[in-house]
PDB file of C-alpha atoms in Angstrom:
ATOM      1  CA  UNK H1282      17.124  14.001  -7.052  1.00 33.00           C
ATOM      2  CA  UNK H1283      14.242  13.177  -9.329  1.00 37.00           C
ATOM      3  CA  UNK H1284      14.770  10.297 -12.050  1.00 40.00           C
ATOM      4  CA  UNK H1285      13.548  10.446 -15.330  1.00 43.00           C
ATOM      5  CA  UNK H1286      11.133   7.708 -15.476  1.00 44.00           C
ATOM      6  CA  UNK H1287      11.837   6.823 -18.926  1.00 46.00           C
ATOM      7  CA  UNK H1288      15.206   5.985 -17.749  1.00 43.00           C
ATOM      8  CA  UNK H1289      14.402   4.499 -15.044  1.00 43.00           C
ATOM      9  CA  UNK H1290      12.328   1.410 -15.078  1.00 47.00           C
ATOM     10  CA  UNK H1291      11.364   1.482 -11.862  1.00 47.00           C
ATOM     11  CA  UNK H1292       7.574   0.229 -11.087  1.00 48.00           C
ATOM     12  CA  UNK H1293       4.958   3.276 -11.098  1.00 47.00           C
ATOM     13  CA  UNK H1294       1.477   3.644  -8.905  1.00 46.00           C
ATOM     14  CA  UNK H1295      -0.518   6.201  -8.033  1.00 44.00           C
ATOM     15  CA  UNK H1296       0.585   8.355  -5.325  1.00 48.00           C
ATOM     16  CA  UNK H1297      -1.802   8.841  -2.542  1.00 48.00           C
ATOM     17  CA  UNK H1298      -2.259  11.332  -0.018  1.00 47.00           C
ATOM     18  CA  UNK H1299      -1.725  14.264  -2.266  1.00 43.00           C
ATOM     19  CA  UNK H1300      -4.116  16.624  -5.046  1.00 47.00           C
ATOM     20  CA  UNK H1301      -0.944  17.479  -6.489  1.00 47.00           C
ATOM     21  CA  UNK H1302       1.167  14.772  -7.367  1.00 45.00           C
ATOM     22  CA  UNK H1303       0.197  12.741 -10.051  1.00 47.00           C
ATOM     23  CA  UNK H1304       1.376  10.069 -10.068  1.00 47.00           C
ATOM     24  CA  UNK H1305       4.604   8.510  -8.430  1.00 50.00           C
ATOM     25  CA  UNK H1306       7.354   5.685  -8.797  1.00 51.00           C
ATOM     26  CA  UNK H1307       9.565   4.388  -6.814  1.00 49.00           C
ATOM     27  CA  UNK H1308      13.011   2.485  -6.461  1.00 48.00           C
ATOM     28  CA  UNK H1309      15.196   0.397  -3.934  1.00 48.00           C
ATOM     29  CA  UNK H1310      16.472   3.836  -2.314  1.00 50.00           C
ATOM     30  CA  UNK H1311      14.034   5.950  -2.478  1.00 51.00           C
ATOM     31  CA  UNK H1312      10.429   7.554  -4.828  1.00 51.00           C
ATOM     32  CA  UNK H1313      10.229  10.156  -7.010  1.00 52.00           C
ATOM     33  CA  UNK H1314       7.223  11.766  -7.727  1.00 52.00           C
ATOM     34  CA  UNK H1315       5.604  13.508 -10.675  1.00 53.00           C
ATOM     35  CA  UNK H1316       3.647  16.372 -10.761  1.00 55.00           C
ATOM     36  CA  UNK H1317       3.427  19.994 -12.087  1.00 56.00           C
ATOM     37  CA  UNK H1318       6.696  20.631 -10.707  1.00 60.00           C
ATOM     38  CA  UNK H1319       9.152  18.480  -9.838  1.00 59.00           C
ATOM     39  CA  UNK H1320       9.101  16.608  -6.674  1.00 59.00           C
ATOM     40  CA  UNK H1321      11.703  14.076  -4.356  1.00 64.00           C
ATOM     41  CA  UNK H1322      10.128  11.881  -1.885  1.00 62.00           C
ATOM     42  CA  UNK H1323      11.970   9.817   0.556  1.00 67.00           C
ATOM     43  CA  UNK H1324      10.460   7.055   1.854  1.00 69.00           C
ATOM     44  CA  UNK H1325       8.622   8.037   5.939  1.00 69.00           C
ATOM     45  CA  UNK H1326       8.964   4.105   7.065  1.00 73.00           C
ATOM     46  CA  UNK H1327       9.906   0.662   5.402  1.00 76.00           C
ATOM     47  CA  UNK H1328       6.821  -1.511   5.717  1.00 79.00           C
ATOM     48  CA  UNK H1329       8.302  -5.522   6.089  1.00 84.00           C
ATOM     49  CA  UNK H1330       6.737  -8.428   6.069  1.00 84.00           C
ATOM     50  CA  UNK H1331       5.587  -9.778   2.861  1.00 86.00           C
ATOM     51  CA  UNK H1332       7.207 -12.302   0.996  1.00 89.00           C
ATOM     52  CA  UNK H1333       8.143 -11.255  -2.215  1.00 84.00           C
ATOM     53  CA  UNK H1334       7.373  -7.695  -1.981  1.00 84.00           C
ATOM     54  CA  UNK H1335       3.775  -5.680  -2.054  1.00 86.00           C
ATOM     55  CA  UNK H1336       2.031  -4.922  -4.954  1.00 89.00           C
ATOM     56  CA  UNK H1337      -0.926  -2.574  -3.423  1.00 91.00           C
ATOM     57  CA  UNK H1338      -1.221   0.091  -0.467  1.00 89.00           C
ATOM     58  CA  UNK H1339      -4.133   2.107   0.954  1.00 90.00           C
ATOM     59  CA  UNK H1340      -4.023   4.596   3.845  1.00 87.00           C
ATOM     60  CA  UNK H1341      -7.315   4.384   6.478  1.00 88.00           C
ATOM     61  CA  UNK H1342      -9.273   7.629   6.907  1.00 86.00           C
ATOM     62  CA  UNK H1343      -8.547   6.970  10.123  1.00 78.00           C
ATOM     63  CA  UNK H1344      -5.300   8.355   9.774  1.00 78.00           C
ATOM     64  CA  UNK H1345      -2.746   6.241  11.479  1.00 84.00           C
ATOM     65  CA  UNK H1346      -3.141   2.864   9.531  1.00 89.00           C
ATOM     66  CA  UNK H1347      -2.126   0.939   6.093  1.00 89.00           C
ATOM     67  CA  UNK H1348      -3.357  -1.710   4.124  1.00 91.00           C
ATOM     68  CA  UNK H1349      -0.900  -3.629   1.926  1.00 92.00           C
ATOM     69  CA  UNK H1350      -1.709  -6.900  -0.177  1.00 93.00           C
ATOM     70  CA  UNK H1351       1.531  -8.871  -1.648  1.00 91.00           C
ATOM     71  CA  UNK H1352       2.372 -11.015  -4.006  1.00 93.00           C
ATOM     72  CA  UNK H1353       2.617 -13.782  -1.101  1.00 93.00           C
ATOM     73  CA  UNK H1354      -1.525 -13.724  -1.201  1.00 94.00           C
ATOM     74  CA  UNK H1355      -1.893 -11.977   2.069  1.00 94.00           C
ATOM     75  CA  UNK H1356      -3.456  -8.682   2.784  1.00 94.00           C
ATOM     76  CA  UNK H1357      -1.172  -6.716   6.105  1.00 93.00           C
ATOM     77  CA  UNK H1358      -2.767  -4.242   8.342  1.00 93.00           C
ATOM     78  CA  UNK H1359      -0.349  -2.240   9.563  1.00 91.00           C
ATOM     79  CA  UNK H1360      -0.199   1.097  12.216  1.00 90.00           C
ATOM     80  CA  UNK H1361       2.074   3.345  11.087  1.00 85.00           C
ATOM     81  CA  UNK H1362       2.254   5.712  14.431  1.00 80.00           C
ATOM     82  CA  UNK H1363       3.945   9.219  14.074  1.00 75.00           C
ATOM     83  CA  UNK H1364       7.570   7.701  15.393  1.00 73.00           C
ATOM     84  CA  UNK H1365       7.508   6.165  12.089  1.00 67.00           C
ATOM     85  CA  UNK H1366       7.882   2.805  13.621  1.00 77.00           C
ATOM     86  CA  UNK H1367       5.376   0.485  11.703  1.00 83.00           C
ATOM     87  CA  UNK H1368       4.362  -2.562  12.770  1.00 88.00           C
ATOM     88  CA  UNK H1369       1.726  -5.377  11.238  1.00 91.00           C
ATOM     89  CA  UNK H1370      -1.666  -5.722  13.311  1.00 90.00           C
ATOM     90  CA  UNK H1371      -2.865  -8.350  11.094  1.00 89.00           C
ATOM     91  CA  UNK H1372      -2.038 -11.329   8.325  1.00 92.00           C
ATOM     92  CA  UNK H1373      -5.641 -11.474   6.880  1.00 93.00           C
ATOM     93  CA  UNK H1374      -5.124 -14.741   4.886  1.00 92.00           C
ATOM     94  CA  UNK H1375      -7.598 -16.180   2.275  1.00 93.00           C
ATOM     95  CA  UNK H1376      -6.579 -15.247  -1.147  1.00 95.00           C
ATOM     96  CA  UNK H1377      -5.119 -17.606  -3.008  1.00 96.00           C
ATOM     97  CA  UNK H1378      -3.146 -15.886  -6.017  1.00 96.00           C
ATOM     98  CA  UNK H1379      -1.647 -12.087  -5.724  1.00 94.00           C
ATOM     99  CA  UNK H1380      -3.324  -9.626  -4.010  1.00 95.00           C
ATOM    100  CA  UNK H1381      -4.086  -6.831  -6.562  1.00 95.00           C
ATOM    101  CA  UNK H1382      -5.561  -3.795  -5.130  1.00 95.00           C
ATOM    102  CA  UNK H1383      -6.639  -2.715  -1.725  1.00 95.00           C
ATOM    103  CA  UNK H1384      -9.573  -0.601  -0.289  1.00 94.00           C
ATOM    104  CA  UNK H1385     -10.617   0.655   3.096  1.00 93.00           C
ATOM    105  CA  UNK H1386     -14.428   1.281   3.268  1.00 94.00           C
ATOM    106  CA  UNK H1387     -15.405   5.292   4.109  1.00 92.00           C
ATOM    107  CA  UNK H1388     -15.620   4.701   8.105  1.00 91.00           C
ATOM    108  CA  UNK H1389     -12.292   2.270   8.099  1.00 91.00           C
ATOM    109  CA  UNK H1390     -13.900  -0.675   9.989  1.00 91.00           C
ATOM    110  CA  UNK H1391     -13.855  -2.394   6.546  1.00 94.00           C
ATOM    111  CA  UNK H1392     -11.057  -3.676   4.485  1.00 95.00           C
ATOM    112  CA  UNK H1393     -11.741  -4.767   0.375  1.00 95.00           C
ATOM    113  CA  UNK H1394      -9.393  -7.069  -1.248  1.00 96.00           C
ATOM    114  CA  UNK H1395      -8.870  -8.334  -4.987  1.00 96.00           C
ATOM    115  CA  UNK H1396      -7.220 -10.403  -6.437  1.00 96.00           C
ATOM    116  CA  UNK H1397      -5.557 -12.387  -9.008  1.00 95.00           C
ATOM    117  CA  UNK H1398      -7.543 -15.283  -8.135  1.00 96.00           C
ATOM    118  CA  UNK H1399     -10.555 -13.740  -9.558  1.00 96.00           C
ATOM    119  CA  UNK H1400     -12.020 -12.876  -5.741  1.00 96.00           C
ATOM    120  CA  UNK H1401     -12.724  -9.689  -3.910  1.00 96.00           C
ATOM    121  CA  UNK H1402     -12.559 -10.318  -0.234  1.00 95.00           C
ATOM    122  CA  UNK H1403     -14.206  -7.987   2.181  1.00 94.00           C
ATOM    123  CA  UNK H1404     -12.173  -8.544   5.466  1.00 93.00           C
ATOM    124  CA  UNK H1405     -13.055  -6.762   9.233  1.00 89.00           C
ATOM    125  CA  UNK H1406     -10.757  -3.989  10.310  1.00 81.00           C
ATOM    126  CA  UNK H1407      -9.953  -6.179  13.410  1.00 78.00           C
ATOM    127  CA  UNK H1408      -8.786  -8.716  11.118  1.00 68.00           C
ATOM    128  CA  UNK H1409     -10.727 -10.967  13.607  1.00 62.00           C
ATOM    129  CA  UNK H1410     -13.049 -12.631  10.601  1.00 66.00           C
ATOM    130  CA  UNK H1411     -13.634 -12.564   6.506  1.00 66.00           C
ATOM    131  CA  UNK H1412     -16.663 -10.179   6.471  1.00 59.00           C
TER     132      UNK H1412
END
């Protein structure tokens, strides 16, 4: 089923991972997607672990890993293996307001961070150190 967004109210981002979609929201259930002909995605894997919900996502060009920053300040790493059983590598902490959008660099060995507190952060992939 695809939900008219006006109808809806549901949040809306940008759907990534696809030329043809355009853009996409999503709801406690479920996403629907937008795009030159109508579309229903259902959700792969639940990502937990953020307090108060995420706000940003990015997929690695390395294929098998997230990004996530939250409304809790942190940025997640997660691996997101094809039994669709994610788990979080790393709790890459030094924001200290939102987390507003997230980046990984071309190679995926770096992770970019902004947020609300007026900061972008520029984190290792290892989540061992700020780089």
């Amino acid at each position: 089923r695809v939900w008219a967004r006006s109808r809806w109210g549901a949040q809306e981002a940008d759907l990534i991972g696809s030329e043809e979609a355009k853009e996409c929201g999503w709801a406690e259930g479920g996403a629907a997607a937008e795009s030159e002909e109508e579309v229903v995605v259902s959700p792969l894997v639940t990502l937990t672990g953020h307090q108060g919900g995420s706000s940003c996502v990015a997929w690695c060009p390395r294929g098998r890993f997230l990004v996530s920053g939250g409304y809790d300040k942190a940025v997640r790493v997660w691996e997101v293996p094809p039994d669709g059983e994610a788990r979080t590598l790393h709790a890459l902490v030094g924001h200290t307001d939102w987390v507003l959008s997230v980046a990984f660099s071309p190679d995926g060995r770096r992770i970019a961070s902004a947020g609300q507190d007026r900061t972008i952060r520029l984190w290792d992939f290892r989540g061992e150190r700020e780089a």
